[in-house]
Coordinates of C-alpha atoms in Angstrom, one line a residue:
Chain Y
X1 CA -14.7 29.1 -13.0
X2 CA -12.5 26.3 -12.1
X3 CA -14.6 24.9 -9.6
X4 CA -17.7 25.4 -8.8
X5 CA -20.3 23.9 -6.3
X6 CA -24.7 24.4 -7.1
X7 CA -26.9 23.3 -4.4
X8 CA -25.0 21.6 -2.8
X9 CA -26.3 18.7 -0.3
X10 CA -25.3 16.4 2.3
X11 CA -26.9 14.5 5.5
X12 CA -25.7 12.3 7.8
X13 CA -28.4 10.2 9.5
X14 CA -31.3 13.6 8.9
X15 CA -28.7 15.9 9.9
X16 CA -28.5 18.4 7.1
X17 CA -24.3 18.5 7.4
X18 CA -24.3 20.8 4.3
X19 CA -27.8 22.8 2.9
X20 CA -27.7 23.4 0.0
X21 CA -24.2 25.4 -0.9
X22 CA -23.2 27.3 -3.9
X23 CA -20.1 29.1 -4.6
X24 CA -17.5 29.5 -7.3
X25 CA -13.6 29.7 -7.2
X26 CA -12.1 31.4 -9.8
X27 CA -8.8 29.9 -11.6
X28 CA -5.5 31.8 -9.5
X29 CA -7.9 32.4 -6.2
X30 CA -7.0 31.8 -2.8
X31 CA -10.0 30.6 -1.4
X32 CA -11.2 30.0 2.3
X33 CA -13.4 28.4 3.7
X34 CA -14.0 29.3 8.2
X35 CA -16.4 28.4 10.2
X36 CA -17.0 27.0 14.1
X37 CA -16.6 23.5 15.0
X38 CA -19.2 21.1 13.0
X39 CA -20.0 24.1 10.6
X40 CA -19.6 21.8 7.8
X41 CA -16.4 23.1 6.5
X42 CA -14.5 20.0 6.0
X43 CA -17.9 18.3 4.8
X44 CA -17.4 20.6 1.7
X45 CA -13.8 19.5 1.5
X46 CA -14.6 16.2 2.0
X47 CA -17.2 16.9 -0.5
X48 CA -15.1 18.2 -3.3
X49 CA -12.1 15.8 -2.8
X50 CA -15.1 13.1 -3.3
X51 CA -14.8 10.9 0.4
X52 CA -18.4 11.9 0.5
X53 CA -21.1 11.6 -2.2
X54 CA -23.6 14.6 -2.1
X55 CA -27.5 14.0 -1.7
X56 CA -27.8 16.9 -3.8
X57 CA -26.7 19.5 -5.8
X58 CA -23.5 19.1 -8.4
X59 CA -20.0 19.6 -8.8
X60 CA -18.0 21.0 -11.6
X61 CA -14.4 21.5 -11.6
X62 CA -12.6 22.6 -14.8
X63 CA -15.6 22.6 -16.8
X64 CA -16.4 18.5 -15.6
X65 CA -18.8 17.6 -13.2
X66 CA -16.9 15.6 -10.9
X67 CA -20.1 14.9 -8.5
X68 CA -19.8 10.9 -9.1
X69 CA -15.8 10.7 -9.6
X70 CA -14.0 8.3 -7.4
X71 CA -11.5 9.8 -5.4
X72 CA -8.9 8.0 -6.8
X73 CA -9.3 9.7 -10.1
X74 CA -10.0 13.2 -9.1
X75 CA -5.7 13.0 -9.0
X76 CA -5.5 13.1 -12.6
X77 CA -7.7 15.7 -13.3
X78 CA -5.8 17.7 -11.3
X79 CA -7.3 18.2 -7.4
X80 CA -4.3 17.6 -4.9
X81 CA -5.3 16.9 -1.5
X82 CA -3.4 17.1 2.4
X83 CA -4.8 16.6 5.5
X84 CA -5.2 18.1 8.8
X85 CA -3.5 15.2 10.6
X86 CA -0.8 14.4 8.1
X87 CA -1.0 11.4 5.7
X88 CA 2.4 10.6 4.1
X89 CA 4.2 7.7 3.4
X90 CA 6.0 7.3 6.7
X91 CA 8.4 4.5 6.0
X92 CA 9.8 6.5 3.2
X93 CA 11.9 9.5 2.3
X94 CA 11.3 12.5 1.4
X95 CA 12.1 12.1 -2.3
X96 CA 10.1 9.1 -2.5
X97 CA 6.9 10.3 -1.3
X98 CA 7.5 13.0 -3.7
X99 CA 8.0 10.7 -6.3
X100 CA 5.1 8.7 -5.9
X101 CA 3.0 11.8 -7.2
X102 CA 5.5 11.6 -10.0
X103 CA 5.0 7.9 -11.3
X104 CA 1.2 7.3 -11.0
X105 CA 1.1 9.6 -14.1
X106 CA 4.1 7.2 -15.4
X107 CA 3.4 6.1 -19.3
X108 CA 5.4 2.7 -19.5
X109 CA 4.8 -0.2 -19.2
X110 CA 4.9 -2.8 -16.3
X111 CA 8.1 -5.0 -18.4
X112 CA 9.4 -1.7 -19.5
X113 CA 9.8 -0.7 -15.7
X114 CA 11.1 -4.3 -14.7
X115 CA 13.9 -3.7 -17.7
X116 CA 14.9 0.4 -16.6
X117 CA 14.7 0.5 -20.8
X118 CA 16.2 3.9 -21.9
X119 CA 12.7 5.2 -22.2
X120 CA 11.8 4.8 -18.4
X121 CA 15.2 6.2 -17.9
X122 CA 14.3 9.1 -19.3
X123 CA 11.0 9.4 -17.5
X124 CA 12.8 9.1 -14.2
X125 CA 15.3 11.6 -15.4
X126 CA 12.5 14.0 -15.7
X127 CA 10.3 12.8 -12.1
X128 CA 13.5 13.2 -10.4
X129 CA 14.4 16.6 -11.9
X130 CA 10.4 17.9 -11.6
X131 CA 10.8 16.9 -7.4
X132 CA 14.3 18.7 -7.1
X133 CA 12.3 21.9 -8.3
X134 CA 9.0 21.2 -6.1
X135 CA 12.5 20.4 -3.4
X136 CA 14.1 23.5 -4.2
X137 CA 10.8 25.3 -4.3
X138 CA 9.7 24.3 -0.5
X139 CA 13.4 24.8 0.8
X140 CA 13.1 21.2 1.7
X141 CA 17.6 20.5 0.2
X142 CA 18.5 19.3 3.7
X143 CA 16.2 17.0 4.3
X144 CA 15.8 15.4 1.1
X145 CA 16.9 12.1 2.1
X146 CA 15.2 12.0 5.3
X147 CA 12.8 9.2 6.7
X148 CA 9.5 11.0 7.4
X149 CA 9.2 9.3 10.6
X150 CA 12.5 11.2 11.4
X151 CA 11.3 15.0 10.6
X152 CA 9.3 17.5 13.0
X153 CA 6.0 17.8 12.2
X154 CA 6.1 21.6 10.6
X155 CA 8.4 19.7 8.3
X156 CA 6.0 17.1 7.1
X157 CA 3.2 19.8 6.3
X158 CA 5.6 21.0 4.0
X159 CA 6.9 17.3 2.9
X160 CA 3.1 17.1 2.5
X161 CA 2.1 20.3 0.4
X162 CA 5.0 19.3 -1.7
X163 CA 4.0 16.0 -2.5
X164 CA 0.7 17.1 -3.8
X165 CA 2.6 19.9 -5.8
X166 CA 4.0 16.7 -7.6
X167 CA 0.8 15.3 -9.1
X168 CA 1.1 19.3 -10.5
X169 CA -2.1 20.2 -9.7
X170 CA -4.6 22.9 -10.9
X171 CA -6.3 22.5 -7.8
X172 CA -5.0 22.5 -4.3
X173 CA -7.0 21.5 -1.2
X174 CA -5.7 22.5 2.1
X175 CA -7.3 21.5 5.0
X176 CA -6.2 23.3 8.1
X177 CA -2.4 24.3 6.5
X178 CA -1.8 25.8 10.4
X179 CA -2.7 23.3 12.4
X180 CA 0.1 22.0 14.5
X181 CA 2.3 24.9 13.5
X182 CA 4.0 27.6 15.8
X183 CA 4.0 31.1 15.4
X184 CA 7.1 30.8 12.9
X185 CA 5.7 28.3 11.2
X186 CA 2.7 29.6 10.5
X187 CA 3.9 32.8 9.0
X188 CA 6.5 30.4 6.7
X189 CA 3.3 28.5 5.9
X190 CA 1.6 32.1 4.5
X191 CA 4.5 32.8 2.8
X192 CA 4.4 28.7 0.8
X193 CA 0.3 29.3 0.2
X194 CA 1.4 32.6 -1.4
X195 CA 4.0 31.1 -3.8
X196 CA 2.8 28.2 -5.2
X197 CA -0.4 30.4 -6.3
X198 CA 1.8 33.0 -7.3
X199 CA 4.9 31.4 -9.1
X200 CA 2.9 28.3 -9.5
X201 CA 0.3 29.1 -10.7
X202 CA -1.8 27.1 -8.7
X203 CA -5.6 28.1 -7.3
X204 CA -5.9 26.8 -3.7
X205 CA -9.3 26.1 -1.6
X206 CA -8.5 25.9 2.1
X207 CA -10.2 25.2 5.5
X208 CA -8.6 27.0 8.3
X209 CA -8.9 28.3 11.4
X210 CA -6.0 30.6 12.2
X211 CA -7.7 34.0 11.6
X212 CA -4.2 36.0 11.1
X213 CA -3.5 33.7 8.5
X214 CA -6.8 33.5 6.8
X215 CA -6.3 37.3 6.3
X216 CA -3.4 37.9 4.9
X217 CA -3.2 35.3 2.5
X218 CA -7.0 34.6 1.2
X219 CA -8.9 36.6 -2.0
X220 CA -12.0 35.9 -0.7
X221 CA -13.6 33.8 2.9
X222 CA -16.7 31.6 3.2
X223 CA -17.8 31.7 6.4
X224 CA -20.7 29.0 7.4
X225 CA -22.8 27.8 10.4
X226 CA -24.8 24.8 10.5
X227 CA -24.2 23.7 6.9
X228 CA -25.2 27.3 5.4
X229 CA -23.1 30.3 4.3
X230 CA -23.3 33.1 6.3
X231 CA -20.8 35.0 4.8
X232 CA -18.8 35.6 1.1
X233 CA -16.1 37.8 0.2
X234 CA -13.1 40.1 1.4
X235 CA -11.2 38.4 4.0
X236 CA -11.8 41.7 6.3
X237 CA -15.2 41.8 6.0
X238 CA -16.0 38.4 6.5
X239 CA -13.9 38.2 9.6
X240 CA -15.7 41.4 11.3
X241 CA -19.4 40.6 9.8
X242 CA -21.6 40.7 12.9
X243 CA -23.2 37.3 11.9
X244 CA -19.7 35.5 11.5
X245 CA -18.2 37.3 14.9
X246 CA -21.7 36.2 16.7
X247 CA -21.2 32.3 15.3
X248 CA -17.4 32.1 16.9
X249 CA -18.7 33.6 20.2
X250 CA -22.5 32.7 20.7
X251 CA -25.1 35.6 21.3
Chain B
X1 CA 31.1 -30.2 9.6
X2 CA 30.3 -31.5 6.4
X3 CA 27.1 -33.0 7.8
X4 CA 26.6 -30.0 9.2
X5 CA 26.8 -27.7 6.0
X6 CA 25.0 -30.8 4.7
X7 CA 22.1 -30.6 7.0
X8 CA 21.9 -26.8 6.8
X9 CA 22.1 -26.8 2.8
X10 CA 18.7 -29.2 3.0
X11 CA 17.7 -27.1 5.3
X12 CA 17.9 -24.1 3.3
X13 CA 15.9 -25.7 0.5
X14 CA 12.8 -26.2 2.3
X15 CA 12.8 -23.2 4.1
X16 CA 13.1 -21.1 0.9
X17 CA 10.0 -23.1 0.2
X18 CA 8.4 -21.7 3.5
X19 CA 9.8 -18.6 2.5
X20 CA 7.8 -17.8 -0.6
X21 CA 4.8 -18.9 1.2
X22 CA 5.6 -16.3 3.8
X23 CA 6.1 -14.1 1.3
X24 CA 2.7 -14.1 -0.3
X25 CA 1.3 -14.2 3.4
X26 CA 3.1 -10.9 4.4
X27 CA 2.4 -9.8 0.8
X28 CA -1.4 -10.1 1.5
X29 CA -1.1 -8.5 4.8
X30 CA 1.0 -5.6 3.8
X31 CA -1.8 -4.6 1.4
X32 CA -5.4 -5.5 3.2
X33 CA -4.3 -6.2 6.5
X34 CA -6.1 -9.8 6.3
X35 CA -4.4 -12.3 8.1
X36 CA -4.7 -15.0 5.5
X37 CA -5.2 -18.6 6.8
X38 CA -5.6 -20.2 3.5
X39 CA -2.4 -19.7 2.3
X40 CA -1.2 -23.0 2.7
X41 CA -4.1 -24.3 1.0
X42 CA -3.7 -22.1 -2.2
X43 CA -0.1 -24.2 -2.4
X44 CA -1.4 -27.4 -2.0
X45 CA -4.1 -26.5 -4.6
X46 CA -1.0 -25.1 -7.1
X47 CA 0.8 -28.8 -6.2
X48 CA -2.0 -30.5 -7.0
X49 CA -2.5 -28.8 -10.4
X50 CA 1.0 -29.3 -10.9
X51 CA 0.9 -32.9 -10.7
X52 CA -2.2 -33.1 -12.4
X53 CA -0.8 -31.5 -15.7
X54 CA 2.6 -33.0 -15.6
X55 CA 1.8 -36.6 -14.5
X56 CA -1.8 -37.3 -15.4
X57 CA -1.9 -35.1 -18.4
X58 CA 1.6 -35.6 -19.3
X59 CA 2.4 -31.4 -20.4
X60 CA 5.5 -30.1 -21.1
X61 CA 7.1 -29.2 -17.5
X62 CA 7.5 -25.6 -18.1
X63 CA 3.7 -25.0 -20.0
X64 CA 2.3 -27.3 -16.9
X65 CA 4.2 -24.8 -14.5
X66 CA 2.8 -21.8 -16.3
X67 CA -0.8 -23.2 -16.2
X68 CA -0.6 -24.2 -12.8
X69 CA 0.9 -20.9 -11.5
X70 CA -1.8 -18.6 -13.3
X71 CA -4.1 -20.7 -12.2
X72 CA -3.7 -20.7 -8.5
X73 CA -2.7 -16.6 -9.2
X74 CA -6.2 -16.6 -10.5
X75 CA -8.1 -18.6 -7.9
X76 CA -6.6 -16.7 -5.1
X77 CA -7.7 -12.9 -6.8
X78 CA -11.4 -14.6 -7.4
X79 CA -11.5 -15.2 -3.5
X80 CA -10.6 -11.8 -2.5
X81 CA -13.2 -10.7 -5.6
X82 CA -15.8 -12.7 -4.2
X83 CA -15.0 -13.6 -0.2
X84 CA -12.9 -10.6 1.0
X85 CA -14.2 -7.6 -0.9
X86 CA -17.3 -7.7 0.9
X87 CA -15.3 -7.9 4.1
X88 CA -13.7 -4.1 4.0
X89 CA -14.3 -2.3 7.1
X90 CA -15.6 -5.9 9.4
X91 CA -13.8 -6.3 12.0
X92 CA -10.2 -8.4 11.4
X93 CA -11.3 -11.1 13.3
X94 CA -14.2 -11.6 11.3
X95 CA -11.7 -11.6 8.0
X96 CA -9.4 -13.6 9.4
X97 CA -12.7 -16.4 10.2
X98 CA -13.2 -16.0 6.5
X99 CA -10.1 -17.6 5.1
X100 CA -9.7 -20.3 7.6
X101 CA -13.3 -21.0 6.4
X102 CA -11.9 -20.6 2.3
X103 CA -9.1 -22.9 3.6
X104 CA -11.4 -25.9 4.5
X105 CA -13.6 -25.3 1.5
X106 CA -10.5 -25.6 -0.9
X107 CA -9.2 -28.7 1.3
X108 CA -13.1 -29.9 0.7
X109 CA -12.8 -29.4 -2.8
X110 CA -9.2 -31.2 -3.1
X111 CA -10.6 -34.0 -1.2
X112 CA -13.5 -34.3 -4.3
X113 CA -11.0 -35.0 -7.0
X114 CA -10.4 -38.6 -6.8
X115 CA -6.8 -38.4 -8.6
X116 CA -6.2 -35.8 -5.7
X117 CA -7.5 -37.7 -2.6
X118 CA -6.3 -40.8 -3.4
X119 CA -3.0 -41.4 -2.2
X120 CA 0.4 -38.9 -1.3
X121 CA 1.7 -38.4 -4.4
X122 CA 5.2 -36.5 -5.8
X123 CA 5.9 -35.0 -9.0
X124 CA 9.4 -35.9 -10.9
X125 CA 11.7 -33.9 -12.7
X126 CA 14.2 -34.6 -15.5
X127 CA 16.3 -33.3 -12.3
X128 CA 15.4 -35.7 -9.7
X129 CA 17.8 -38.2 -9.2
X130 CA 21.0 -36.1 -10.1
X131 CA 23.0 -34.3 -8.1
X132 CA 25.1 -31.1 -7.4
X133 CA 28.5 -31.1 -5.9
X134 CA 30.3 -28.6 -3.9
X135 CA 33.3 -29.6 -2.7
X136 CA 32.6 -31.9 0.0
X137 CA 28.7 -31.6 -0.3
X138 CA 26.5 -33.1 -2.3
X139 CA 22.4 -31.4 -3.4
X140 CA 20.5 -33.5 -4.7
X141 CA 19.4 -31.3 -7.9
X142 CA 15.5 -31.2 -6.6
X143 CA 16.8 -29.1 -3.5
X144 CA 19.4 -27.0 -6.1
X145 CA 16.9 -26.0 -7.9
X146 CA 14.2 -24.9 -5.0
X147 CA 17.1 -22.4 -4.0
X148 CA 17.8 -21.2 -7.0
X149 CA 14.2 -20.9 -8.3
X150 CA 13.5 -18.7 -4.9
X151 CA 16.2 -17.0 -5.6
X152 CA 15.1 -15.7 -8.9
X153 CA 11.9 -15.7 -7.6
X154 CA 12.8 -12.9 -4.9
X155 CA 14.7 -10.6 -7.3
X156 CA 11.7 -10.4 -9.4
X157 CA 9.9 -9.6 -6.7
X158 CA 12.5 -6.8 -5.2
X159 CA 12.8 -5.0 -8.8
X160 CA 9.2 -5.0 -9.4
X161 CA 8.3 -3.2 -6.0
X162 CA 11.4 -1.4 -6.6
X163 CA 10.9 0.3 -10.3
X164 CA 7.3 -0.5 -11.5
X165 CA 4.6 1.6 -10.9
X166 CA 2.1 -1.3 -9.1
X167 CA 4.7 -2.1 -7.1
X168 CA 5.0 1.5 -5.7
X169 CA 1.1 1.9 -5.4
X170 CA 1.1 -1.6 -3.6
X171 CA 3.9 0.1 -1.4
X172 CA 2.2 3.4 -1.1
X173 CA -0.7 1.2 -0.2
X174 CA 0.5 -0.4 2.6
X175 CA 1.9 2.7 4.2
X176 CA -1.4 5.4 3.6
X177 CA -4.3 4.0 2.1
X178 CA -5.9 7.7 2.3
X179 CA -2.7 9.0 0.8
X180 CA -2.0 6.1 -2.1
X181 CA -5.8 7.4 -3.0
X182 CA -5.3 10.7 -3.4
X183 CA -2.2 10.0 -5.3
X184 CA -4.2 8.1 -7.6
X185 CA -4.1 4.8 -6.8
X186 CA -6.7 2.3 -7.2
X187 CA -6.2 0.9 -3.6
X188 CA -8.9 -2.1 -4.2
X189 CA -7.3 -3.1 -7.3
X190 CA -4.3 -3.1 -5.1
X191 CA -6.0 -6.0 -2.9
X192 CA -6.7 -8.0 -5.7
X193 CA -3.3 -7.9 -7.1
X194 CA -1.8 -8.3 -3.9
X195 CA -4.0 -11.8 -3.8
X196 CA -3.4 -12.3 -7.1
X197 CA 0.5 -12.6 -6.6
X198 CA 0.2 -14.7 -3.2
X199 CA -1.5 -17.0 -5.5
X200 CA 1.3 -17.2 -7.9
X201 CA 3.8 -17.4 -5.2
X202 CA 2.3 -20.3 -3.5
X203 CA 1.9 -22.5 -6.3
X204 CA 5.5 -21.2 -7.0
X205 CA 6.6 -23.3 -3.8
X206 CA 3.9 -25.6 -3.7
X207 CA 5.6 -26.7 -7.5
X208 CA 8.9 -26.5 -5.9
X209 CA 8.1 -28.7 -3.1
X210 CA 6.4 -31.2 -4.9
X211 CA 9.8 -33.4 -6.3
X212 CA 11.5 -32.8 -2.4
X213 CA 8.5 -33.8 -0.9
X214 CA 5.3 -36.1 -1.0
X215 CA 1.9 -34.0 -1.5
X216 CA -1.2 -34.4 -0.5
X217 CA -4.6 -32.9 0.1
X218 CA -3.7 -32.1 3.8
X219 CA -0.2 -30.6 3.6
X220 CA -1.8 -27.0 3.9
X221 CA -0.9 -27.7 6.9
X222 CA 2.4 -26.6 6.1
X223 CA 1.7 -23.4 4.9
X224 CA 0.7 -22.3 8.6
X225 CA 4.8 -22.4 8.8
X226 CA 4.6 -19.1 7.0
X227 CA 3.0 -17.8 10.3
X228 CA 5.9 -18.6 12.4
X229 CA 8.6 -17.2 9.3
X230 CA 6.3 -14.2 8.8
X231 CA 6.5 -13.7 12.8
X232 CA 10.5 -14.2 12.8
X233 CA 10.7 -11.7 10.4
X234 CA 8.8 -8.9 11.6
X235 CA 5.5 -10.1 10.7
X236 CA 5.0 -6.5 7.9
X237 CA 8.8 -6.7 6.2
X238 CA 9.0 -8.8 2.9
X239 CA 12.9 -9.3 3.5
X240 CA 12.0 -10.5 7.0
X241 CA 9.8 -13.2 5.6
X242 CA 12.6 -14.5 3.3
X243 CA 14.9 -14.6 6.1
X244 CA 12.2 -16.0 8.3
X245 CA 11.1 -19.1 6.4
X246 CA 15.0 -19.9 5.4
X247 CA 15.8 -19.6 9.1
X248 CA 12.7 -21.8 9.4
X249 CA 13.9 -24.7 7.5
X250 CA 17.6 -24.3 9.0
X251 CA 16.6 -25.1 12.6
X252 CA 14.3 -27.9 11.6
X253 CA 16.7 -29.7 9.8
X254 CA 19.6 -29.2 12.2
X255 CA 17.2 -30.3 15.2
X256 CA 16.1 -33.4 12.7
X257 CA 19.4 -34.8 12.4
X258 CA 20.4 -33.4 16.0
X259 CA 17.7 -33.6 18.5
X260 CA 15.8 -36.1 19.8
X261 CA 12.5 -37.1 17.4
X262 CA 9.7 -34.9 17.7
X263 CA 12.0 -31.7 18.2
X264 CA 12.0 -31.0 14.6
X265 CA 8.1 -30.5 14.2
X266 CA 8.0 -28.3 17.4
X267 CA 11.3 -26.2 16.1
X268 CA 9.7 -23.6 14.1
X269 CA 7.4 -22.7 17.3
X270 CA 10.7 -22.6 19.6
X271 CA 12.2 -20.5 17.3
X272 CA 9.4 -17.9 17.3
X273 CA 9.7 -18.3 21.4
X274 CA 13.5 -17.4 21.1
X275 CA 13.0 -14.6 18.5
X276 CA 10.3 -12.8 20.2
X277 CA 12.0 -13.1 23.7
X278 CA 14.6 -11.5 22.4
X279 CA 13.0 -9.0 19.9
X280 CA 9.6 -8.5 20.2
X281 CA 9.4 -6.6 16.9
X282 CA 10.8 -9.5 15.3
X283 CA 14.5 -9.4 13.2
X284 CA 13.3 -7.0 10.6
X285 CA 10.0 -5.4 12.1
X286 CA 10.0 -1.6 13.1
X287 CA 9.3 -0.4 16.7
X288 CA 6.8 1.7 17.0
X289 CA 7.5 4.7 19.3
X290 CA 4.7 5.9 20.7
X291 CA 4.3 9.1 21.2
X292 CA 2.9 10.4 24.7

């Protein structure tokens, strides 16, 4: 298991957001989480990627419980992170926000850097080199120098995947990769979820909504209602499970 | 015209002094967003220990520089440890009530220190006295060195946002807090830093000020001139702060020797009028589009 949730809790103000959840992802899985407005779905993301602290239950990625980590360090362990409205470095290119996933795992020193010694030469040599492949990777060549202020938004989701590629994460948390997308888009953005697992390497936990693209790129679907799981497994047989089809139209 | 270059050479000189201020000012707001009235009073706090280690305790000038600097750098992360960390998330009105109120304490606490309160007092330098010529002009050594301390000053600063990795968390800071998180950043040990360098910066110019001009417990006063550079600038953009305060100090020493008296104390706040008429955003602020 790579991650894995037990019991897990959460209420806001004696609203049970999230009653008491268990699953498990497996390393390599495409995992998806669906569910109607105020389900609790991006609770659990917000759980896992630690903005929220659990009133009960655990979480254990990699073998670690990470229930008490501060998001700041779950970076290092390995959990990458975008978000449904965008959140990159707006004032900055496109290499540079890809860089910045580079340095924070930088080795040298604060003088060192002031300096450019040889030896933080050769780091940058290798960030640079590790965001022309992520670059590469995304088709992102044209606008590599670009402001981010400057590119369409189904560019920045990319931009924004890519940057979190760059911490080289074991981990990948999506939250709503479609949303904002066209059509096109969308079916470039099941064709990016399906390489970076599969050249990558990398497992991937998403929230989404867009049901065409749930099914073709997810192993398995969680489906929840009011903070509880409804439904677990196949992508098709979540989607048409009576109880899942009742909580997207009402009885 | 050589009065003129004169004038604008002095002029210069103290504004890079306004300029470092206005450089920890924006520094501050770029990563919290507080609106930091006490600035001023952080430099008068770094003159004072200045003078107090290089006149009353008779240090070495560059070991009572290095004192004096870390501790002001010190002082100024301990507020934001103590005072401002608490405030996260209050309204910014209510921050920004909370460092005029840390300004008045510190003038408070100046005014307790009888070799402080005394009398206005100024700090010499194996410098003062001499002079530089250029051609025509002539700099006294005091104001020399102001610009080419600042100088220095400012390229430390631009290599160490530009290469080292605090100085691109502080960056990544300022632009996405959410983001800079996630990318591992420690975004509250980013505010004290932040605090901790305006602290060091302001006893930077508070040291440099101190041979050009008298000090005493009140001229925090000054420091509010790094409001109307910071403005000038953009109110967000380091370079615009540097070019702010140095603008700053030209205009008041051209409508000194100029103007009428009286126009040189209100030129900084004409200035800002001028600038902002013209650009609202300020010379080196962005405009923000929105988007409808």
């Amino acid at each position: 298991m790579l991650l894995e949730a037990r019991e897990l809790s959460v209420s806001f103000g004696g609203i049970k957001a999230v009653d008491s959840i268990s699953f498990a992802v497996e390393p390599g899985e495409i995992f998806t989480i669906i569910g109607p407005n105020g389900a609790g779905k991006t609770t659990i993301f917000n759980l896992v990627s630690r903005i929220y602290n659990p009133t009960g239950g655990e979480i254990v990625f990699d073998g670690r419980p990470i229930t008490r980590v501060p998001p700041q360090a779950i970076a290092r362990m390995g959990i990458a992170r975008t978000f449904q409205n965008i959140e990159l470095f707006d004032h900055a290119s496109v290499i540079d926000n890809l860089l910045v996933g580079c340095h924070i795992r930088s080795r040298t020193n604060l003088l060192a850097d002031m300096l450019f010694l040889p030896v933080v030469q050769r780091q940058e040599e290798t960030f640079r080199r590790k965001v022309e492949e992520i670059i590469e990777f995304l088709e992102l060549e044209h606008h590599r120098e670009a402001t981010i202020g400057s590119l369409a938004y189904g560019i920045r989701k990319v931009v924004e995947i890519g940057r979190a590629l760059a911490l080289e994460p074991k981990l990948l948390l999506l939250d709503e990769p479609s949303s904002g997308l066209n059509p096109e888009e969308t079916d470039d953005m099941v064709h990016w979820i399906r390489d970076i697992r599969d050249d990558l390497g990398v497992t991937i936990i998403m929230v989404e909504h867009d049901m065409s693209l749930v099914r073709r790129v997810s192993d398995r679907v969680l489906a929840m209602e009011s903070g509880r799981i409804i439904a677990l497994g196949a992508p098709d047989a979540v989607v048409s499970d009576p109880q899942v089809v009742r909580a997207y139209l009402g009885d | 015209m050589v009065q003129f270059l004169q004038q604008v050479i002095s002029g210069v000189s103290i504004g890079c002094v306004y300029a470092l201020i206005a450089l920890g000012f924006v520094l501050i707001y770029k990563a919290t967003e507080t609106v930091n009235f006490a600035i001023g009073e952080l430099m008068m706090i770094g003159a004072f220990l200045g003078f107090t280690f290089i006149v009353i305790w008779s240090l070495p000038l560059w070991l009572a520089a290095i004192i004096a600097i870390s501790a002001t750098a010190l002082l100024a992360a301990m507020l934001e440890r103590v005072f401002l960390r608490p405030m996260v998330g209050e309204p910014a009105f209510a921050i920004l009530v909370v460092t005029i109120g840390l300004g008045f304490c510190l003038r408070a606490a100046a005014l307790m220190v009888p070799e402080w309160s005394s009398e206005t007092v100024r700090i010499f330098t194996p410098l003062s006295g001499s002079v530089v010529r250029l051609g025509p002009i002539v700099i006294s050594a005091d104001h020399a060195a102001v610009i080419v301390a600042t100088a220095l000053i400012v390229t430390g600063f631009f290599v160490f946002f530009k290469r080292t990795r605090m100085g691109l968390a502080m960056q990544a800071v300022s632009q996405s807090q959410l983001a800079a998180t996630y990318m591992g950043v420690r975004t509250r040990s980013v505010s004290t830093l932040a605090w901790l360098l305006a602290g060091a910066i302001t006893a930077v110019a508070g040291l440099l000020l101190a041979p050009i001009a008298f000090i005493h417990v009140n001229m925090g006063v000054l420091g509010l001139k790094a409001i109307p550079a910071a403005i000038i600038g953009g109110f967000s953009s380091l370079p615009g702060a540097i070019v702010g305060g140095i603008l700053l100090g030209v205009c008041e020493s051209l409508a000194g020797f100029y103007l009428p008296a009286g126009f040189s104390e209100v030129a900084a706040y004409i200035l800002v009028l001028v600038v902002l008429t013209i650009r609202p955003e300020g010379l080196f602020g962005e405009t923000i589009h929105k988007r409808v």
